[in-house]
Short mmCIF file of C-alpha atoms in Angstrom, two decimals:
data_model
loop_
_atom_site.label_atom_id
_atom_site.label_comp_id
_atom_site.label_asym_id
_atom_site.label_seq_id
_atom_site.Cartn_x
_atom_site.Cartn_y
_atom_site.Cartn_z
CA MET A 1 -6.29 -17.48 25.62
CA SER A 2 -8.95 -16.92 23.00
CA VAL A 3 -12.50 -18.18 22.53
CA LYS A 4 -12.94 -19.70 19.07
CA SER A 5 -16.68 -20.24 19.50
CA CYS A 6 -19.53 -20.24 22.01
CA GLU A 7 -22.31 -22.55 20.87
CA LYS A 8 -25.70 -22.64 22.60
CA LEU A 9 -27.28 -26.05 23.12
CA GLU A 10 -30.64 -27.21 24.47
CA ASN A 11 -31.42 -27.30 28.20
CA SER A 12 -29.46 -24.12 28.93
CA LYS A 13 -26.05 -25.52 27.99
CA VAL A 14 -23.22 -23.95 26.01
CA VAL A 15 -20.05 -25.33 24.44
CA LEU A 16 -16.99 -23.11 24.63
CA THR A 17 -14.12 -23.87 22.26
CA ILE A 18 -11.05 -22.34 23.87
CA GLU A 19 -7.52 -21.94 22.51
CA VAL A 20 -4.37 -21.43 24.54
CA GLY A 21 -1.51 -20.13 22.42
CA ALA A 22 2.02 -21.53 22.10
CA GLU A 23 3.64 -18.93 24.34
CA GLU A 24 1.15 -19.40 27.18
CA PHE A 25 1.32 -23.19 26.89
CA GLU A 26 5.13 -23.11 26.86
CA ALA A 27 5.06 -21.23 30.17
CA ALA A 28 2.72 -23.88 31.58
CA ILE A 29 5.04 -26.67 30.37
CA ASN A 30 7.93 -25.04 32.19
CA LYS A 31 5.86 -24.82 35.38
CA ALA A 32 5.01 -28.51 34.98
CA TYR A 33 8.71 -29.33 34.58
CA LEU A 34 9.62 -27.44 37.77
CA LYS A 35 6.85 -29.25 39.63
CA MET A 36 7.60 -32.75 38.34
CA ARG A 37 11.39 -32.87 37.90
CA GLY A 38 12.04 -34.13 41.42
CA LYS A 39 9.98 -37.26 40.70
CA ILE A 40 11.67 -38.17 37.40
CA ALA A 41 14.81 -40.31 37.45
CA VAL A 42 17.54 -39.51 34.90
CA ALA A 43 20.84 -41.38 34.97
CA GLY A 44 23.78 -39.17 35.90
CA PHE A 45 21.69 -36.50 37.61
CA ARG A 46 20.62 -36.07 41.19
CA PRO A 47 16.82 -35.98 41.75
CA GLY A 48 15.39 -32.68 40.53
CA LYS A 49 18.58 -31.59 38.75
CA ALA A 50 18.03 -33.06 35.28
CA PRO A 51 17.52 -30.41 32.56
CA ARG A 52 14.10 -30.25 30.92
CA LYS A 53 15.55 -31.04 27.48
CA MET A 54 17.17 -34.20 28.84
CA ILE A 55 13.92 -35.41 30.39
CA GLU A 56 11.96 -34.66 27.20
CA LYS A 57 14.58 -36.52 25.14
CA MET A 58 14.29 -39.60 27.36
CA TYR A 59 10.52 -39.65 27.90
CA GLY A 60 9.20 -37.70 24.91
CA VAL A 61 8.26 -34.06 24.51
CA GLU A 62 4.74 -34.87 25.72
CA VAL A 63 5.97 -35.87 29.18
CA PHE A 64 4.84 -32.57 30.73
CA TYR A 65 1.76 -31.96 28.57
CA GLU A 66 -0.85 -33.46 30.89
CA GLU A 67 0.33 -31.48 33.91
CA ALA A 68 0.71 -28.34 31.77
CA VAL A 69 -2.90 -28.69 30.59
CA ASN A 70 -4.02 -29.04 34.23
CA ILE A 71 -2.13 -25.83 35.00
CA VAL A 72 -3.43 -23.75 32.12
CA LEU A 73 -7.00 -25.02 31.85
CA PRO A 74 -8.65 -23.45 34.97
CA ASP A 75 -7.52 -19.89 34.18
CA ALA A 76 -8.31 -20.30 30.49
CA TYR A 77 -11.81 -21.57 31.29
CA GLU A 78 -12.51 -18.80 33.82
CA GLY A 79 -11.25 -16.21 31.36
CA ALA A 80 -13.49 -17.55 28.60
CA VAL A 81 -16.55 -17.54 30.88
CA LYS A 82 -15.84 -13.95 31.88
CA GLU A 83 -15.19 -12.84 28.30
CA GLN A 84 -18.50 -14.32 27.13
CA GLY A 85 -20.40 -12.92 30.13
CA LEU A 86 -21.77 -16.32 31.09
CA ASN A 87 -23.50 -17.07 34.40
CA VAL A 88 -22.51 -20.73 34.70
CA VAL A 89 -24.09 -23.40 36.88
CA GLY A 90 -21.94 -26.22 38.22
CA TYR A 91 -18.73 -27.55 36.73
CA PRO A 92 -17.87 -28.03 33.03
CA ASP A 93 -17.27 -31.23 31.11
CA VAL A 94 -13.92 -30.72 29.38
CA GLU A 95 -12.75 -32.39 26.18
CA LEU A 96 -9.17 -31.95 24.97
CA VAL A 97 -9.22 -31.35 21.21
CA GLU A 98 -5.58 -30.58 20.36
CA CYS A 99 -2.38 -30.39 22.37
CA GLY A 100 1.12 -29.67 21.07
CA LYS A 101 3.89 -27.11 20.77
CA GLU A 102 1.48 -24.81 18.96
CA GLY A 103 -0.77 -24.71 22.00
CA VAL A 104 -3.90 -26.31 23.36
CA THR A 105 -7.50 -26.39 22.17
CA PHE A 106 -10.26 -27.74 24.39
CA LYS A 107 -14.03 -27.73 24.57
CA ALA A 108 -15.90 -26.98 27.79
CA THR A 109 -19.58 -27.92 27.96
CA VAL A 110 -21.32 -26.23 30.86
CA SER A 111 -24.82 -25.34 32.02
CA VAL A 112 -25.71 -21.67 32.25
CA TYR A 113 -28.34 -19.75 34.16
CA PRO A 114 -31.50 -20.08 32.06
CA GLU A 115 -33.26 -17.31 30.19
CA VAL A 116 -36.66 -16.87 31.82
CA LYS A 117 -39.76 -15.65 30.04
CA LEU A 118 -42.33 -14.43 32.54
CA GLY A 119 -45.99 -15.27 32.19
CA GLN A 120 -48.78 -13.33 33.89
CA TYR A 121 -47.94 -12.17 37.40
CA LYS A 122 -50.38 -9.29 37.86
CA GLY A 123 -54.16 -9.55 38.12
CA LEU A 124 -54.15 -13.25 38.95
CA GLU A 125 -56.96 -15.04 40.78
CA ALA A 126 -56.54 -17.42 43.71
CA PRO A 127 -58.81 -18.85 46.41
CA LYS A 128 -58.80 -17.20 49.83
CA ALA A 129 -60.66 -18.69 52.76
CA GLU A 130 -63.11 -16.61 54.76
CA VAL A 131 -62.02 -16.55 58.40
CA LYS A 132 -64.58 -17.72 60.95
CA VAL A 133 -63.94 -18.51 64.60
CA MET A 134 -66.66 -20.43 66.40
CA ALA A 135 -67.14 -21.19 70.09
CA ALA A 136 -66.00 -24.75 69.39
CA ASP A 137 -62.66 -23.42 68.11
CA VAL A 138 -62.10 -21.44 71.30
CA ASN A 139 -63.08 -24.43 73.43
CA ALA A 140 -60.66 -26.64 71.50
CA ARG A 141 -57.84 -24.17 72.18
CA LEU A 142 -58.78 -24.11 75.88
CA LYS A 143 -58.67 -27.90 75.93
CA GLU A 144 -55.17 -27.83 74.38
CA MET A 145 -54.05 -25.36 77.05
CA ALA A 146 -55.48 -27.59 79.77
CA GLU A 147 -53.70 -30.62 78.30
CA ARG A 148 -50.40 -28.72 78.28
CA ASN A 149 -50.91 -27.82 81.93
CA ALA A 150 -51.83 -31.35 82.95
CA ARG A 151 -49.67 -33.23 85.44
CA MET A 152 -48.83 -36.92 85.59
CA VAL A 153 -50.12 -38.71 88.68
CA SER A 154 -49.03 -42.17 89.81
CA VAL A 155 -51.85 -44.73 90.25
CA GLU A 156 -51.91 -48.12 91.98
CA ARG A 157 -53.67 -50.23 89.36
CA ALA A 158 -53.08 -52.15 86.15
CA VAL A 159 -52.10 -50.42 82.91
CA LYS A 160 -54.98 -49.29 80.69
CA LYS A 161 -55.05 -47.71 77.24
CA GLY A 162 -54.25 -44.00 77.53
CA ASP A 163 -52.04 -44.49 80.60
CA THR A 164 -48.32 -43.77 80.63
CA ALA A 165 -46.20 -46.72 81.72
CA ASN A 166 -42.65 -46.12 82.92
CA ILE A 167 -40.74 -49.21 81.80
CA ASP A 168 -37.35 -50.90 81.52
CA PHE A 169 -37.00 -53.09 78.45
CA GLU A 170 -34.45 -55.10 76.50
CA GLY A 171 -34.91 -56.90 73.18
CA PHE A 172 -33.45 -60.30 72.27
CA ASP A 173 -33.03 -61.95 68.88
CA ASN A 174 -32.66 -65.71 69.40
CA GLY A 175 -31.55 -65.05 72.96
CA VAL A 176 -28.97 -62.40 72.00
CA ALA A 177 -29.54 -58.74 72.93
CA PHE A 178 -29.59 -56.54 69.82
CA GLU A 179 -28.29 -52.99 69.41
CA GLY A 180 -30.79 -50.21 70.10
CA GLY A 181 -33.22 -52.58 71.81
CA LYS A 182 -32.65 -51.50 75.41
CA GLY A 183 -34.14 -48.69 77.47
CA GLU A 184 -34.50 -47.75 81.13
CA SER A 185 -37.10 -45.60 82.91
CA PHE A 186 -38.81 -44.98 79.57
CA ASP A 187 -42.22 -43.27 79.64
CA LEU A 188 -44.52 -44.90 77.08
CA GLU A 189 -48.06 -43.68 76.44
CA ILE A 190 -50.18 -46.74 75.76
CA GLY A 191 -51.99 -46.36 72.45
CA SER A 192 -49.62 -43.72 71.06
CA GLY A 193 -48.23 -46.12 68.45
CA SER A 194 -44.71 -44.90 69.15
CA PHE A 195 -43.32 -48.41 69.63
CA VAL A 196 -43.19 -51.43 67.34
CA PRO A 197 -46.72 -52.68 66.50
CA GLY A 198 -47.97 -55.16 69.09
CA PHE A 199 -45.70 -53.97 71.91
CA GLU A 200 -47.92 -51.45 73.69
CA GLU A 201 -51.02 -53.65 73.68
CA GLN A 202 -49.19 -56.39 75.61
CA LEU A 203 -48.45 -54.00 78.49
CA ILE A 204 -52.16 -53.57 79.22
CA GLY A 205 -53.06 -55.33 82.47
CA MET A 206 -49.55 -55.19 83.97
CA LYS A 207 -48.94 -53.51 87.33
CA ALA A 208 -45.95 -51.64 88.78
CA GLY A 209 -43.20 -54.11 89.73
CA GLU A 210 -44.34 -56.82 87.32
CA GLU A 211 -42.08 -58.25 84.60
CA LYS A 212 -43.01 -59.99 81.38
CA ASP A 213 -41.62 -61.31 78.09
CA ILE A 214 -43.33 -59.83 75.04
CA ASP A 215 -43.21 -61.57 71.65
CA ILE A 216 -43.38 -59.32 68.60
CA THR A 217 -42.37 -59.41 64.94
CA PHE A 218 -40.66 -56.40 63.40
CA PRO A 219 -42.30 -54.93 60.26
CA GLU A 220 -40.82 -55.82 56.86
CA ASN A 221 -39.89 -52.16 56.27
CA TYR A 222 -37.80 -51.95 59.45
CA THR A 223 -33.99 -51.83 59.51
CA PRO A 224 -32.45 -54.64 57.43
CA GLU A 225 -30.94 -56.34 60.52
CA LEU A 226 -34.35 -56.78 62.16
CA ALA A 227 -36.89 -56.52 59.31
CA GLY A 228 -39.51 -59.27 59.58
CA LYS A 229 -37.78 -60.96 62.52
CA PRO A 230 -39.61 -62.37 65.56
CA VAL A 231 -37.97 -61.09 68.77
CA VAL A 232 -38.60 -61.13 72.51
CA PHE A 233 -38.65 -58.04 74.73
CA HIS A 234 -38.19 -58.50 78.46
CA VAL A 235 -40.17 -55.69 80.10
CA LYS A 236 -40.53 -54.43 83.66
CA VAL A 237 -43.19 -51.88 84.61
CA ASN A 238 -41.79 -49.38 87.11
CA GLU A 239 -44.80 -47.08 87.46
CA VAL A 240 -48.27 -46.48 86.03
CA LYS A 241 -49.25 -42.85 85.53
CA VAL A 242 -52.34 -41.00 84.34
CA LYS A 243 -52.73 -37.47 83.09
CA GLU A 244 -54.63 -35.18 85.47
CA VAL A 245 -56.12 -32.34 83.43
CA PRO A 246 -57.16 -29.16 85.30
CA ALA A 247 -60.76 -27.97 85.16
CA ILE A 248 -61.37 -25.13 82.71
CA ASP A 249 -62.77 -22.36 84.91
CA ASP A 250 -61.92 -18.92 86.30
CA GLU A 251 -59.12 -20.38 88.43
CA PHE A 252 -57.62 -21.99 85.34
CA ALA A 253 -57.79 -18.64 83.51
CA LYS A 254 -55.91 -16.96 86.36
CA ASP A 255 -53.23 -19.68 86.35
CA VAL A 256 -52.48 -19.64 82.62
CA SER A 257 -53.07 -16.00 81.65
CA GLU A 258 -53.21 -12.41 82.84
CA PHE A 259 -57.03 -12.57 82.97
CA ASP A 260 -59.21 -13.02 86.07
CA THR A 261 -62.14 -14.76 84.39
CA LEU A 262 -62.67 -17.50 81.85
CA LYS A 263 -64.89 -15.15 79.83
CA GLU A 264 -62.02 -12.69 79.38
CA LEU A 265 -59.63 -15.48 78.41
CA LYS A 266 -62.11 -16.78 75.83
CA ALA A 267 -62.47 -13.32 74.28
CA ASP A 268 -58.69 -12.97 74.05
CA LEU A 269 -58.32 -16.43 72.51
CA LYS A 270 -60.95 -15.62 69.90
CA LYS A 271 -58.97 -12.52 68.85
CA LYS A 272 -55.73 -14.50 68.66
CA ILE A 273 -57.25 -17.38 66.70
CA THR A 274 -58.85 -14.89 64.30
CA ALA A 275 -55.50 -13.16 63.73
CA GLU A 276 -53.73 -16.51 63.25
CA ARG A 277 -56.29 -17.71 60.71
CA LYS A 278 -56.25 -14.43 58.80
CA GLU A 279 -52.48 -14.65 58.53
CA ALA A 280 -52.68 -18.31 57.48
CA ALA A 281 -55.36 -17.49 54.88
CA GLN A 282 -53.23 -14.66 53.49
CA ARG A 283 -50.15 -16.90 53.30
CA ALA A 284 -52.13 -19.64 51.57
CA PHE A 285 -53.50 -17.04 49.14
CA GLU A 286 -49.99 -15.76 48.42
CA ASP A 287 -48.61 -19.29 48.04
CA ALA A 288 -51.32 -20.15 45.51
CA LEU A 289 -50.55 -16.98 43.54
CA MET A 290 -46.80 -17.58 43.52
CA GLN A 291 -47.41 -21.17 42.45
CA LYS A 292 -49.31 -19.84 39.43
CA VAL A 293 -46.49 -17.42 38.67
CA ALA A 294 -43.91 -20.22 38.85
CA GLU A 295 -46.00 -22.48 36.62
CA GLY A 296 -46.36 -19.66 34.10
CA ILE A 297 -42.66 -19.08 33.37
CA GLU A 298 -40.99 -20.50 30.28
CA CYS A 299 -37.39 -21.67 30.64
CA GLU A 300 -35.08 -24.65 30.29
CA ILE A 301 -33.86 -25.50 33.78
CA PRO A 302 -30.40 -27.11 33.92
CA GLN A 303 -30.35 -30.39 35.82
CA GLU A 304 -27.45 -29.04 37.87
CA MET A 305 -29.72 -26.40 39.43
CA ILE A 306 -32.18 -29.08 40.51
CA ASP A 307 -29.36 -31.30 41.82
CA MET A 308 -27.94 -28.43 43.87
CA GLN A 309 -31.37 -27.59 45.34
CA ALA A 310 -31.99 -31.26 46.20
CA ASP A 311 -28.59 -31.33 47.95
CA ARG A 312 -29.52 -28.21 49.93
CA MET A 313 -32.80 -29.83 50.98
CA LEU A 314 -30.96 -32.99 52.01
CA ASP A 315 -28.41 -31.00 54.04
CA GLY A 316 -31.19 -29.00 55.67
CA PHE A 317 -33.03 -32.17 56.68
CA LYS A 318 -29.83 -33.67 58.10
CA GLN A 319 -29.31 -30.55 60.22
CA GLN A 320 -32.94 -30.69 61.37
CA MET A 321 -32.55 -34.32 62.45
CA ALA A 322 -29.25 -33.54 64.19
CA SER A 323 -30.90 -30.71 66.15
CA GLN A 324 -33.39 -33.30 67.44
CA GLY A 325 -30.57 -35.65 68.43
CA ILE A 326 -31.26 -38.11 65.60
CA PRO A 327 -28.34 -38.93 63.27
CA PHE A 328 -29.45 -39.08 59.63
CA GLU A 329 -28.19 -42.67 59.37
CA GLN A 330 -30.47 -43.63 62.26
CA TYR A 331 -33.41 -41.92 60.54
CA LEU A 332 -32.73 -43.97 57.39
CA GLN A 333 -32.69 -47.16 59.47
CA MET A 334 -35.94 -46.22 61.19
CA THR A 335 -37.67 -45.55 57.86
CA GLY A 336 -36.03 -48.42 55.99
CA SER A 337 -34.79 -46.12 53.21
CA THR A 338 -31.47 -45.06 51.69
CA GLU A 339 -29.92 -41.64 51.13
CA ALA A 340 -30.29 -42.12 47.37
CA GLU A 341 -34.03 -42.84 47.76
CA PHE A 342 -34.46 -39.83 50.04
CA LYS A 343 -32.73 -37.57 47.52
CA ALA A 344 -34.79 -39.01 44.65
CA GLN A 345 -37.95 -38.04 46.53
CA ALA A 346 -36.58 -34.51 46.90
CA TYR A 347 -36.31 -33.92 43.14
CA GLY A 348 -39.98 -33.00 42.72
CA PRO A 349 -39.98 -30.34 45.46
CA ALA A 350 -36.50 -29.22 44.37
CA THR A 351 -37.72 -28.61 40.81
CA GLU A 352 -40.70 -26.61 42.10
CA GLN A 353 -38.43 -24.52 44.33
CA VAL A 354 -36.03 -23.77 41.47
CA ARG A 355 -38.94 -22.67 39.25
CA MET A 356 -40.20 -20.45 42.07
CA ASP A 357 -36.77 -18.88 42.59
CA LEU A 358 -36.39 -18.22 38.86
CA ALA A 359 -39.85 -16.63 38.73
CA VAL A 360 -39.08 -14.37 41.69
CA GLU A 361 -35.75 -13.28 40.22
CA ALA A 362 -37.39 -12.57 36.86
CA ILE A 363 -39.98 -10.30 38.53
CA VAL A 364 -37.22 -8.57 40.51
CA LYS A 365 -35.44 -7.84 37.24
CA ALA A 366 -38.61 -6.77 35.42
CA GLU A 367 -39.73 -4.44 38.22
CA GLY A 368 -36.28 -3.21 39.26
CA LEU A 369 -36.88 -4.15 42.89
CA GLU A 370 -34.20 -3.50 45.52
CA ALA A 371 -33.76 -3.68 49.28
CA THR A 372 -32.68 -0.45 50.95
CA GLU A 373 -30.33 -0.34 53.92
CA GLU A 374 -33.23 0.88 56.07
CA GLU A 375 -35.37 -2.10 55.05
CA ILE A 376 -32.54 -4.54 55.75
CA GLU A 377 -31.94 -2.98 59.16
CA ALA A 378 -35.67 -3.12 59.97
CA GLU A 379 -35.86 -6.80 59.02
CA ILE A 380 -32.85 -7.67 61.18
CA LYS A 381 -34.51 -5.81 64.08
CA ASN A 382 -37.70 -7.82 63.52
CA VAL A 383 -35.70 -11.04 63.81
CA ALA A 384 -33.97 -9.81 66.96
CA ASP A 385 -37.30 -8.80 68.55
CA LYS A 386 -38.97 -12.07 67.55
CA TYR A 387 -36.33 -14.24 69.20
CA GLY A 388 -35.44 -11.85 72.02
CA MET A 389 -31.86 -11.45 70.84
CA ASP A 390 -29.41 -8.57 70.80
CA LEU A 391 -29.37 -6.70 67.47
CA GLU A 392 -25.59 -6.92 67.03
CA THR A 393 -25.64 -10.64 67.78
CA VAL A 394 -28.21 -11.23 65.04
CA LYS A 395 -26.11 -9.25 62.57
CA LYS A 396 -23.15 -11.54 63.21
CA PHE A 397 -24.89 -14.76 62.17
CA LEU A 398 -27.41 -13.33 59.68
CA PRO A 399 -25.61 -11.88 56.62
CA ALA A 400 -27.05 -8.66 55.20
CA GLU A 401 -27.13 -10.27 51.73
CA GLN A 402 -29.40 -13.03 53.01
CA VAL A 403 -31.70 -10.51 54.68
CA ALA A 404 -31.79 -8.42 51.49
CA GLU A 405 -32.90 -11.49 49.50
CA GLN A 406 -35.74 -12.08 51.95
CA VAL A 407 -36.82 -8.41 51.85
CA ILE A 408 -36.88 -8.44 48.05
CA ARG A 409 -38.76 -11.75 47.99
CA GLU A 410 -41.43 -10.30 50.27
CA LYS A 411 -41.69 -7.29 47.94
CA VAL A 412 -42.32 -9.62 45.00
CA ILE A 413 -45.02 -11.51 46.90
CA LYS A 414 -46.68 -8.24 47.97
CA LEU A 415 -46.58 -6.90 44.41
CA VAL A 416 -48.25 -10.06 43.07
CA ALA A 417 -50.80 -10.25 45.91
CA ASP A 418 -51.77 -6.56 45.83
CA SER A 419 -52.82 -6.82 42.19
CA ALA A 420 -54.54 -10.21 42.59
CA VAL A 421 -58.22 -11.06 43.01
CA ALA A 422 -59.29 -13.28 45.90
CA VAL A 423 -62.08 -15.75 45.14
CA ALA A 424 -63.96 -18.09 47.44
CA PRO A 425 -62.52 -21.61 47.70
CA VAL A 426 -64.53 -24.33 45.95
CA GLU A 427 -65.85 -25.80 49.21
CA GLU A 428 -67.09 -22.38 50.38
CA LYS A 429 -68.90 -21.85 47.07
CA GLU A 430 -70.55 -25.27 47.42
CA GLU A 431 -71.62 -24.53 51.01
CA LYS A 432 -73.23 -21.23 49.98
CA ALA A 433 -75.00 -22.94 47.08
CA ASP A 434 -76.39 -25.57 49.45
CA GLU A 435 -77.63 -22.84 51.83
CA GLU A 436 -79.49 -21.14 48.98
#
């Protein structure tokens, strides 16, 4: 194998012109003969026993060329890529130029990892919010805690908005029950909007034990089988429940925390909310900085890199849905979309993510950043502590290479943030101007 030329094209593509000599191609032809001879019929010979020369005489010398090219091409291509030191992305488009006894010549057009020119990544400016925690914020958190500790209590009255109705239901399209339209002992919060529009409102006024037919029309953007169709749901109310929220007092503080008084709990919540908001403000500051860094790079991104990132996002979303017990196909039906439409919507975020990754890698290269074994070990321990898992167990499912990438990424973010200047967000500047 020899590389006749390596031509650079636009959009981070190259064309390799590769030659495979007569001797190497002859060996591939012989391999093709040994592989194919059992499938070629030649009069006077048992299957697989006909000599190569006899087969070539009957069917032409080119009879084994296609298979021989398939045999020789992968190694020749890989060798050419290695010889030229290319970091390829995706699979090549191959064009056969010449093929004969003298050998094979083919062209392979393939995308390569782009050359990245960094813009400014030190001394950048980005907005950073000033953290304030007011009494109203603490009270809101207390209210959330009380809501989480509420209990459902059965009541003997008609359903009202805000109640939870336990229902049995079954949907019918022209008198025929349709798939996915049946449920038993289902808790539905009236006013939550979690059911088809018009359904929840028609439960108001019903009492436990009552049954009713509800007429609704499915939205036009629903699943194709039911989109825009008028249907009937037969509904039975089993129970009416209301949420009983505990009073927020010293007793509540004792029940939900290690503190004896509400005052102590409030002080602790203020500290926690402050820490949370400081962390969120720092992350938002860092995100804004890294966005500027990504926007500042100059490079030609191969479409294959964006396609691969979009595929990763799609796979990640499918796994997320599966973990919630929702098959991706069901999600598509619920949203009235297709997989192709979903993936098309992912191209924007995928492009941004690829630019970000390229920017990070360029800074890593420029600064010579690395992750030490001690740093990798410390990060794995952090993960184990965070999720309450055994250290060795975490190591089994979390590859060291993946942890190293995260450690290095955090180093890049820290490097950029440490040299950056935090400025007040626009709304904070306007508020201060109004006060003056």
